[in-house]
């Protein structure tokens, strides 16, 4: 049944096993749904998709389980809904914990993580740090990310790779690690930032 007012809405949706509630990173499986799309366009997209490689068997199994979860009258329904709710609540706690922890670091600001499993904190760096990055032919956030990796073992993605606003320095990180590991990482984020700030004063 159509939502009133959306009868002619054209919509293409994507979903994958690694980016959804299942969160099975490395299990390469995904799907695309076409709603109210011209039949010719659909046929061309289907042809294009058919010419590529499909995901391996584990990815296909994960997709099958994701798009058809247990039904209320099935044996595993109760366990599935319990585990699903537990995972979702844990993801919510981790998202809040990561953003809160990053915002408690002097010189780091981070908006709430909504709709993705990532946080994109902004990092304030001194002119000396930016000058050192330029002297080494790096963006400031690449230099910061490499320093974080070398000092703590935490791997983040420099935000310059995402087309951020000119002059903004930051990185992308995730809240997917288990809660105890994430809490340790938050402590390490702070320790690294303090060391980095002290080095570049």
Coordinates of N, CA and C in Angstrom, one line a residue:
X1 N 0.8 -1.2 0.0 CA 0.0 0.0 0.0 C 0.9 1.2 0.0
X2 N 0.6 2.2 -0.9 CA 1.3 3.4 -1.0 C 1.1 4.4 0.1
X3 N 2.1 5.1 0.5 CA 1.9 6.2 1.4 C 1.2 7.3 0.7
X4 N 0.1 7.9 1.2 CA -0.6 8.9 0.5 C 0.3 10.1 0.1
X5 N 0.2 10.5 -1.2 CA 1.0 11.5 -1.7 C 2.3 11.0 -2.3
X6 N 2.6 9.7 -2.2 CA 3.8 9.2 -2.7 C 3.6 8.2 -3.9
X7 N 2.4 8.2 -4.4 CA 2.0 7.2 -5.4 C 3.0 7.2 -6.6
X8 N 3.5 8.4 -7.0 CA 4.4 8.5 -8.1 C 5.8 8.7 -7.8
X9 N 6.2 8.5 -6.5 CA 7.5 8.7 -6.0 C 8.4 7.6 -6.6
X10 N 9.5 8.0 -7.3 CA 10.5 7.1 -7.7 C 11.6 7.0 -6.7
X11 N 11.9 5.7 -6.3 CA 12.8 5.5 -5.2 C 13.7 4.3 -5.5
X12 N 15.0 4.5 -5.2 CA 15.9 3.4 -5.3 C 16.6 3.3 -4.0
X13 N 16.5 2.1 -3.4 CA 17.0 1.9 -2.0 C 18.1 0.8 -2.1
X14 N 19.2 1.0 -1.3 CA 20.3 0.1 -1.2 C 20.4 -0.4 0.2
X15 N 20.8 -1.6 0.4 CA 21.1 -2.1 1.8 C 22.1 -3.2 1.7
X16 N 22.9 -3.4 2.8 CA 23.9 -4.4 2.8 C 24.0 -5.1 4.1
X17 N 24.6 -6.3 4.1 CA 24.8 -7.0 5.4 C 25.8 -6.3 6.3
X18 N 26.8 -5.6 5.7 CA 27.8 -5.0 6.5 C 27.4 -3.6 7.1
X19 N 26.4 -3.0 6.5 CA 26.0 -1.6 7.0 C 24.7 -1.6 7.8
X20 N 24.1 -2.7 7.9 CA 22.8 -2.7 8.6 C 22.9 -3.2 10.0
X21 N 21.8 -3.5 10.6 CA 21.8 -4.0 12.0 C 22.6 -5.2 12.2
X22 N 22.6 -6.1 11.2 CA 23.4 -7.3 11.3 C 24.9 -6.9 11.5
X23 N 25.3 -5.9 10.8 CA 26.7 -5.4 11.0 C 27.8 -6.4 10.8
X24 N 27.6 -7.3 9.8 CA 28.6 -8.3 9.5 C 29.7 -7.8 8.5
X25 N 30.6 -7.0 9.0 CA 31.6 -6.4 8.1 C 32.4 -7.6 7.5
X26 N 32.7 -7.4 6.2 CA 33.4 -8.5 5.5 C 32.5 -9.4 4.8
X27 N 31.3 -9.5 5.2 CA 30.3 -10.4 4.5 C 29.7 -9.6 3.4
X28 N 30.2 -9.7 2.2 CA 29.8 -8.9 1.1 C 28.5 -9.4 0.5
X29 N 27.4 -8.8 0.9 CA 26.1 -9.0 0.3 C 25.3 -7.8 0.4
X30 N 24.6 -7.5 -0.7 CA 23.7 -6.3 -0.7 C 22.5 -6.5 -1.6
X31 N 21.6 -5.5 -1.5 CA 20.5 -5.6 -2.4 C 20.1 -4.2 -2.8
X32 N 19.3 -4.1 -3.9 CA 18.8 -2.8 -4.4 C 17.3 -3.0 -4.7
X33 N 16.5 -2.1 -4.2 CA 15.1 -2.1 -4.5 C 14.7 -0.9 -5.4
X34 N 13.9 -1.2 -6.4 CA 13.5 -0.2 -7.3 C 12.0 0.0 -7.2
X35 N 11.5 1.2 -6.9 CA 10.1 1.5 -6.7 C 9.7 2.5 -7.6
X36 N 8.7 2.2 -8.4 CA 8.1 3.2 -9.4 C 9.2 3.6 -10.4
X37 N 10.1 2.7 -10.8 CA 11.1 3.1 -11.8 C 10.7 2.6 -13.1
X38 N 10.9 3.4 -14.2 CA 10.6 3.0 -15.5 C 11.0 1.6 -15.9
X39 N 10.2 0.8 -16.5 CA 10.6 -0.6 -16.8 C 11.8 -0.7 -17.6
X40 N 12.0 0.2 -18.6 CA 13.2 0.1 -19.4 C 14.5 0.4 -18.5
X41 N 14.4 1.4 -17.6 CA 15.5 1.7 -16.8 C 15.8 0.4 -15.9
X42 N 14.7 -0.2 -15.4 CA 14.9 -1.4 -14.5 C 15.6 -2.5 -15.3
X43 N 15.2 -2.7 -16.6 CA 15.8 -3.7 -17.4 C 17.3 -3.5 -17.6
X44 N 17.7 -2.2 -17.8 CA 19.1 -1.8 -18.0 C 19.9 -2.0 -16.7
X45 N 19.3 -1.6 -15.6 CA 20.0 -1.8 -14.3 C 20.2 -3.3 -14.0
X46 N 19.2 -4.1 -14.3 CA 19.2 -5.6 -14.1 C 20.3 -6.2 -15.0
X47 N 20.4 -5.7 -16.2 CA 21.4 -6.2 -17.2 C 22.8 -5.8 -16.6
X48 N 23.0 -4.6 -16.2 CA 24.3 -4.1 -15.6 C 24.7 -5.0 -14.4
X49 N 23.7 -5.2 -13.5 CA 24.0 -5.9 -12.3 C 24.3 -7.4 -12.6
X50 N 23.7 -7.9 -13.6 CA 23.9 -9.3 -14.0 C 25.3 -9.6 -14.7
X51 N 25.9 -8.5 -15.2 CA 27.2 -8.6 -15.8 C 28.3 -8.6 -14.9
X52 N 28.0 -8.2 -13.6 CA 29.1 -8.2 -12.6 C 29.1 -9.4 -11.8
X53 N 30.2 -9.5 -11.0 CA 30.3 -10.7 -10.1 C 29.3 -10.6 -8.9
X54 N 28.7 -11.7 -8.5 CA 27.8 -11.7 -7.4 C 28.7 -12.0 -6.1
X55 N 28.1 -11.7 -5.0 CA 28.8 -12.0 -3.7 C 28.9 -13.5 -3.5
X56 N 29.9 -13.9 -2.7 CA 30.1 -15.3 -2.4 C 28.9 -15.9 -1.6
X57 N 28.9 -17.2 -1.4 CA 27.9 -17.9 -0.8 C 27.6 -17.3 0.6
X58 N 28.6 -17.1 1.5 CA 28.3 -16.5 2.8 C 27.6 -15.2 2.8
X59 N 28.0 -14.3 1.8 CA 27.3 -13.0 1.7 C 25.8 -13.2 1.2
X60 N 25.6 -14.2 0.3 CA 24.2 -14.4 -0.1 C 23.4 -15.0 1.0
X61 N 24.0 -15.9 1.8 CA 23.2 -16.4 3.0 C 22.9 -15.3 3.9
X62 N 23.8 -14.4 4.2 CA 23.6 -13.3 5.1 C 22.4 -12.4 4.6
X63 N 22.5 -12.1 3.3 CA 21.4 -11.3 2.7 C 20.0 -12.0 2.9
X64 N 20.0 -13.3 2.6 CA 18.8 -14.0 2.7 C 18.2 -14.0 4.1
X65 N 19.1 -14.1 5.1 CA 18.7 -14.0 6.5 C 18.2 -12.6 6.9
X66 N 18.9 -11.6 6.3 CA 18.6 -10.2 6.6 C 17.2 -9.8 6.0
X67 N 16.9 -10.2 4.8 CA 15.7 -9.8 4.2 C 14.5 -10.7 4.6
X68 N 14.8 -11.8 5.2 CA 13.7 -12.7 5.6 C 14.0 -13.2 7.0
X69 N 13.8 -12.3 8.0 CA 14.1 -12.7 9.4 C 13.0 -13.7 9.9
X70 N 13.2 -14.4 11.0 CA 12.2 -15.4 11.5 C 10.8 -14.7 11.7
X71 N 9.8 -15.4 11.4 CA 8.4 -14.9 11.6 C 7.9 -15.3 13.0
X72 N 6.9 -14.6 13.6 CA 6.4 -14.9 14.9 C 6.1 -16.3 15.2
X73 N 5.7 -17.1 14.3 CA 5.3 -18.5 14.5 C 6.5 -19.5 14.3
X74 N 7.6 -18.9 14.0 CA 8.8 -19.8 13.8 C 9.6 -20.0 15.1
X75 N 10.3 -21.1 15.2 CA 11.0 -21.5 16.4 C 12.0 -20.5 16.9
X76 N 12.8 -19.9 16.0 CA 13.9 -19.0 16.4 C 13.4 -17.5 16.5
X77 N 12.2 -17.2 16.4 CA 11.7 -15.8 16.4 C 12.0 -15.1 17.7
X78 N 11.7 -15.8 18.8 CA 11.9 -15.2 20.1 C 13.4 -14.8 20.4
X79 N 14.3 -15.8 20.1 CA 15.7 -15.6 20.2 C 16.2 -14.5 19.3
X80 N 15.7 -14.5 18.1 CA 16.1 -13.5 17.1 C 15.7 -12.1 17.5
X81 N 14.5 -11.9 18.0 CA 14.0 -10.6 18.4 C 14.8 -10.1 19.6
X82 N 15.1 -11.0 20.5 CA 15.8 -10.7 21.7 C 17.3 -10.2 21.3
X83 N 17.9 -11.0 20.5 CA 19.3 -10.6 20.0 C 19.3 -9.3 19.2
X84 N 18.3 -9.1 18.4 CA 18.2 -7.9 17.6 C 18.0 -6.7 18.4
X85 N 17.2 -6.8 19.4 CA 17.0 -5.7 20.4 C 18.2 -5.4 21.2
X86 N 18.9 -6.4 21.6 CA 20.2 -6.3 22.3 C 21.3 -5.6 21.5
X87 N 21.4 -6.0 20.2 CA 22.4 -5.4 19.3 C 22.0 -3.9 19.1
X88 N 20.8 -3.6 18.9 CA 20.4 -2.2 18.6 C 20.6 -1.4 19.8
X89 N 20.3 -1.8 21.0 CA 20.5 -1.1 22.2 C 22.0 -0.8 22.5
X90 N 22.8 -1.9 22.2 CA 24.3 -1.7 22.3 C 24.8 -0.7 21.3
X91 N 24.4 -0.7 20.1 CA 24.8 0.2 19.1 C 24.5 1.7 19.5
X92 N 23.3 1.8 20.1 CA 22.9 3.2 20.6 C 23.8 3.6 21.7
X93 N 24.1 2.7 22.6 CA 25.0 3.1 23.8 C 26.4 3.4 23.2
X94 N 26.9 2.7 22.3 CA 28.2 2.9 21.8 C 28.3 4.2 21.0
X95 N 27.2 4.5 20.2 CA 27.2 5.8 19.5 C 27.3 7.0 20.5
X96 N 26.5 6.9 21.5 CA 26.4 8.0 22.5 C 27.8 8.1 23.2
X97 N 28.3 6.9 23.6 CA 29.5 6.9 24.4 C 30.7 7.5 23.6
X98 N 30.8 7.1 22.3 CA 31.9 7.6 21.5 C 31.8 9.1 21.3
X99 N 30.6 9.6 20.9 CA 30.5 11.0 20.7 C 30.7 11.8 22.0
X100 N 30.2 11.3 23.1 CA 30.4 12.0 24.4 C 31.9 12.0 24.7
X101 N 32.6 10.9 24.6 CA 34.0 10.8 24.9 C 34.8 11.7 24.0
X102 N 34.5 11.8 22.7 CA 35.3 12.7 21.8 C 35.0 14.1 22.2
X103 N 33.8 14.5 22.5 CA 33.5 15.9 22.9 C 34.1 16.3 24.2
X104 N 34.5 15.3 25.0 CA 35.2 15.6 26.3 C 36.7 15.9 26.1
X105 N 37.2 15.7 24.9 CA 38.6 16.0 24.6 C 38.7 17.4 24.2
X106 N 39.6 18.2 24.9 CA 39.8 19.6 24.6 C 40.3 19.7 23.2
X107 N 39.6 20.5 22.3 CA 40.1 20.7 21.0 C 39.4 19.7 20.0
X108 N 38.5 18.9 20.5 CA 37.8 17.9 19.6 C 36.3 18.2 19.7
X109 N 35.6 18.3 18.6 CA 34.1 18.4 18.7 C 33.5 17.4 17.7
X110 N 32.4 16.9 18.1 CA 31.7 15.8 17.3 C 30.2 15.9 17.5
X111 N 29.6 15.9 16.3 CA 28.1 15.9 16.3 C 27.6 14.5 16.6
X112 N 26.4 14.4 17.1 CA 25.8 13.1 17.4 C 25.8 12.2 16.1
X113 N 26.0 10.9 16.3 CA 26.0 10.0 15.1 C 24.6 9.5 14.9
X114 N 24.1 9.9 13.8 CA 22.7 9.6 13.5 C 22.6 9.0 12.0
X115 N 22.1 7.8 11.9 CA 21.9 7.2 10.6 C 23.1 6.5 10.0
X116 N 24.2 6.4 10.7 CA 25.3 5.7 10.2 C 26.1 5.2 11.4
X117 N 27.0 4.3 11.1 CA 27.8 3.7 12.2 C 29.1 4.4 12.4
X118 N 29.2 5.7 12.0 CA 30.4 6.5 12.0 C 30.2 7.8 12.8
X119 N 31.3 8.3 13.3 CA 31.4 9.6 13.9 C 32.5 10.4 13.1
X120 N 32.2 11.7 12.9 CA 33.1 12.5 12.1 C 33.6 13.7 13.0
X121 N 34.5 13.5 14.0 CA 34.9 14.6 14.8 C 35.7 15.6 14.1
X122 N 35.6 16.8 14.5 CA 36.5 17.9 14.1 C 37.6 18.1 15.1
X123 N 38.8 18.3 14.6 CA 40.0 18.4 15.5 C 40.7 19.7 15.2
X124 N 40.9 20.5 16.3 CA 41.6 21.7 16.2 C 43.1 21.5 16.3
X125 N 43.8 21.9 15.3 CA 45.3 21.7 15.3 C 46.0 23.1 15.3
X126 N 47.1 23.1 15.9 CA 47.9 24.4 15.9 C 48.5 24.7 14.5
X127 N 48.8 25.9 14.2 CA 49.5 26.3 13.0 C 50.7 25.4 12.8
X128 N 51.5 25.2 13.8 CA 52.7 24.4 13.7 C 52.4 23.0 13.2
X129 N 51.3 22.4 13.6 CA 51.0 21.0 13.1 C 50.6 21.1 11.6
X130 N 49.9 22.1 11.3 CA 49.5 22.3 9.8 C 50.8 22.5 9.0
X131 N 51.7 23.3 9.5 CA 52.9 23.6 8.8 C 53.8 22.3 8.6
X132 N 53.9 21.5 9.7 CA 54.6 20.3 9.6 C 54.0 19.3 8.6
X133 N 52.7 19.3 8.6 CA 52.0 18.4 7.6 C 52.3 18.8 6.2
X134 N 52.2 20.1 5.9 CA 52.5 20.7 4.6 C 54.0 20.4 4.2
X135 N 54.9 20.5 5.2 CA 56.3 20.2 4.9 C 56.5 18.8 4.5
X136 N 55.7 17.9 5.0 CA 55.8 16.5 4.7 C 54.8 16.0 3.6
X137 N 54.3 17.0 2.9 CA 53.3 16.8 1.8 C 52.2 15.9 2.2
X138 N 51.6 16.3 3.3 CA 50.4 15.6 3.8 C 49.3 16.6 4.2
X139 N 48.1 16.1 4.2 CA 47.0 17.0 4.8 C 47.2 16.9 6.3
X140 N 46.7 17.9 7.0 CA 46.8 17.9 8.5 C 46.1 16.7 9.1
X141 N 44.9 16.3 8.5 CA 44.2 15.2 9.1 C 44.9 13.8 8.8
X142 N 45.6 13.8 7.7 CA 46.3 12.5 7.4 C 47.5 12.4 8.4
X143 N 48.2 13.5 8.6 CA 49.2 13.4 9.6 C 48.7 13.1 11.0
X144 N 47.6 13.6 11.4 CA 47.0 13.3 12.7 C 46.6 11.8 12.7
X145 N 45.9 11.4 11.7 CA 45.5 10.0 11.6 C 46.7 9.0 11.7
X146 N 47.8 9.3 11.0 CA 48.9 8.4 11.1 C 49.6 8.5 12.4
X147 N 49.6 9.7 13.1 CA 50.1 9.8 14.4 C 49.3 8.9 15.4
X148 N 48.0 9.0 15.2 CA 47.0 8.2 16.1 C 47.3 6.7 15.9
X149 N 47.5 6.3 14.7 CA 47.7 4.9 14.4 C 49.1 4.5 15.0
X150 N 50.1 5.3 14.8 CA 51.4 4.9 15.4 C 51.4 4.9 16.9
X151 N 50.8 5.8 17.5 CA 50.8 6.0 19.0 C 49.9 5.0 19.7
X152 N 48.7 4.7 19.1 CA 47.7 3.9 19.8 C 47.3 2.6 19.1
X153 N 47.5 2.5 17.8 CA 47.1 1.4 17.0 C 45.6 1.6 16.5
X154 N 45.0 2.7 16.8 CA 43.7 3.0 16.3 C 43.8 3.5 14.9
X155 N 43.0 2.9 14.0 CA 43.0 3.3 12.6 C 41.7 4.1 12.3
X156 N 41.9 5.3 11.8 CA 40.8 6.2 11.4 C 41.0 6.6 10.0
X157 N 40.0 7.2 9.4 CA 40.1 7.7 8.0 C 40.2 9.2 8.0
X158 N 41.2 9.8 7.4 CA 41.3 11.3 7.4 C 40.0 11.8 6.7
X159 N 39.4 12.9 7.3 CA 38.2 13.4 6.7 C 38.4 14.1 5.4
X160 N 39.7 14.5 5.1 CA 40.0 15.1 3.8 C 39.6 14.3 2.6
X161 N 39.5 13.0 2.8 CA 39.0 12.1 1.7 C 37.5 12.1 1.5
X162 N 36.8 12.9 2.3 CA 35.3 13.0 2.1 C 34.8 14.3 1.6
X163 N 35.8 15.1 1.1 CA 35.4 16.4 0.6 C 34.9 17.4 1.6
X164 N 35.5 17.4 2.8 CA 35.1 18.3 3.8 C 35.3 19.8 3.5
X165 N 34.7 20.6 4.3 CA 34.9 22.1 4.1 C 36.3 22.5 4.2
X166 N 36.8 23.4 3.4 CA 38.1 23.9 3.4 C 38.5 24.4 4.8
X167 N 39.7 24.0 5.3 CA 40.1 24.4 6.6 C 39.7 23.5 7.7
X168 N 38.7 22.6 7.5 CA 38.3 21.7 8.6 C 39.2 20.5 8.6
X169 N 39.6 20.1 9.8 CA 40.5 19.0 10.0 C 39.7 18.0 10.9
X170 N 39.8 16.7 10.5 CA 39.0 15.7 11.3 C 39.3 14.3 10.7
X171 N 38.5 13.4 11.2 CA 38.6 12.0 10.7 C 37.2 11.3 10.9
X172 N 37.2 10.2 10.3 CA 36.0 9.3 10.4 C 36.4 8.1 11.2
X173 N 35.6 7.8 12.2 CA 35.8 6.6 13.0 C 34.4 5.9 13.2
X174 N 34.5 4.7 13.7 CA 33.2 4.0 13.9 C 33.0 3.6 15.4
X175 N 31.7 3.3 15.7 CA 31.4 2.8 17.0 C 31.1 1.3 17.0
X176 N 31.6 0.5 16.0 CA 31.3 -0.9 15.9 C 32.0 -1.8 16.9
X177 N 33.2 -1.4 17.4 CA 33.9 -2.4 18.3 C 33.1 -2.7 19.5
X178 N 33.3 -3.8 20.1 CA 32.6 -4.1 21.4 C 32.8 -3.0 22.4
X179 N 31.8 -2.9 23.3 CA 31.7 -1.7 24.2 C 33.0 -1.6 25.0
X180 N 33.5 -2.7 25.5 CA 34.7 -2.6 26.4 C 35.9 -2.1 25.5
X181 N 36.1 -2.5 24.3 CA 37.2 -2.1 23.4 C 36.9 -0.6 23.0
X182 N 35.7 -0.2 22.8 CA 35.4 1.2 22.4 C 35.7 2.1 23.6
X183 N 35.4 1.7 24.8 CA 35.7 2.5 25.9 C 37.2 2.7 26.1
X184 N 38.0 1.7 25.9 CA 39.5 1.8 25.9 C 39.9 2.7 24.8
X185 N 39.3 2.6 23.6 CA 39.7 3.5 22.5 C 39.5 5.0 22.8
X186 N 38.4 5.2 23.5 CA 38.1 6.6 23.8 C 39.1 7.2 24.7
X187 N 39.6 6.4 25.7 CA 40.7 6.8 26.6 C 42.0 7.1 25.7
X188 N 42.2 6.2 24.7 CA 43.4 6.4 23.9 C 43.3 7.6 22.9
X189 N 42.1 7.9 22.5 CA 41.9 9.1 21.6 C 42.3 10.3 22.4
X190 N 41.9 10.4 23.7 CA 42.2 11.5 24.5 C 43.7 11.6 24.8
X191 N 44.3 10.4 25.2 CA 45.8 10.4 25.4 C 46.6 10.9 24.2
X192 N 46.2 10.3 23.1 CA 46.9 10.7 21.8 C 46.8 12.2 21.6
X193 N 45.6 12.7 21.7 CA 45.3 14.1 21.3 C 46.2 15.1 22.3
X194 N 46.2 14.7 23.5 CA 47.0 15.5 24.5 C 48.5 15.5 24.1
X195 N 49.0 14.3 23.7 CA 50.4 14.2 23.3 C 50.7 15.0 22.0
X196 N 49.7 14.9 21.1 CA 49.9 15.6 19.8 C 49.9 17.1 20.0
X197 N 48.9 17.5 20.9 CA 48.8 19.0 21.1 C 50.1 19.5 21.9
X198 N 50.6 18.7 22.8 CA 51.8 19.1 23.5 C 53.0 19.2 22.5
X199 N 53.1 18.2 21.6 CA 54.2 18.2 20.6 C 54.2 19.5 19.7
X200 N 53.0 19.9 19.3 CA 52.8 21.0 18.4 C 52.4 22.3 19.0
X201 N 52.2 22.2 20.3 CA 51.9 23.4 21.1 C 51.1 24.5 20.4

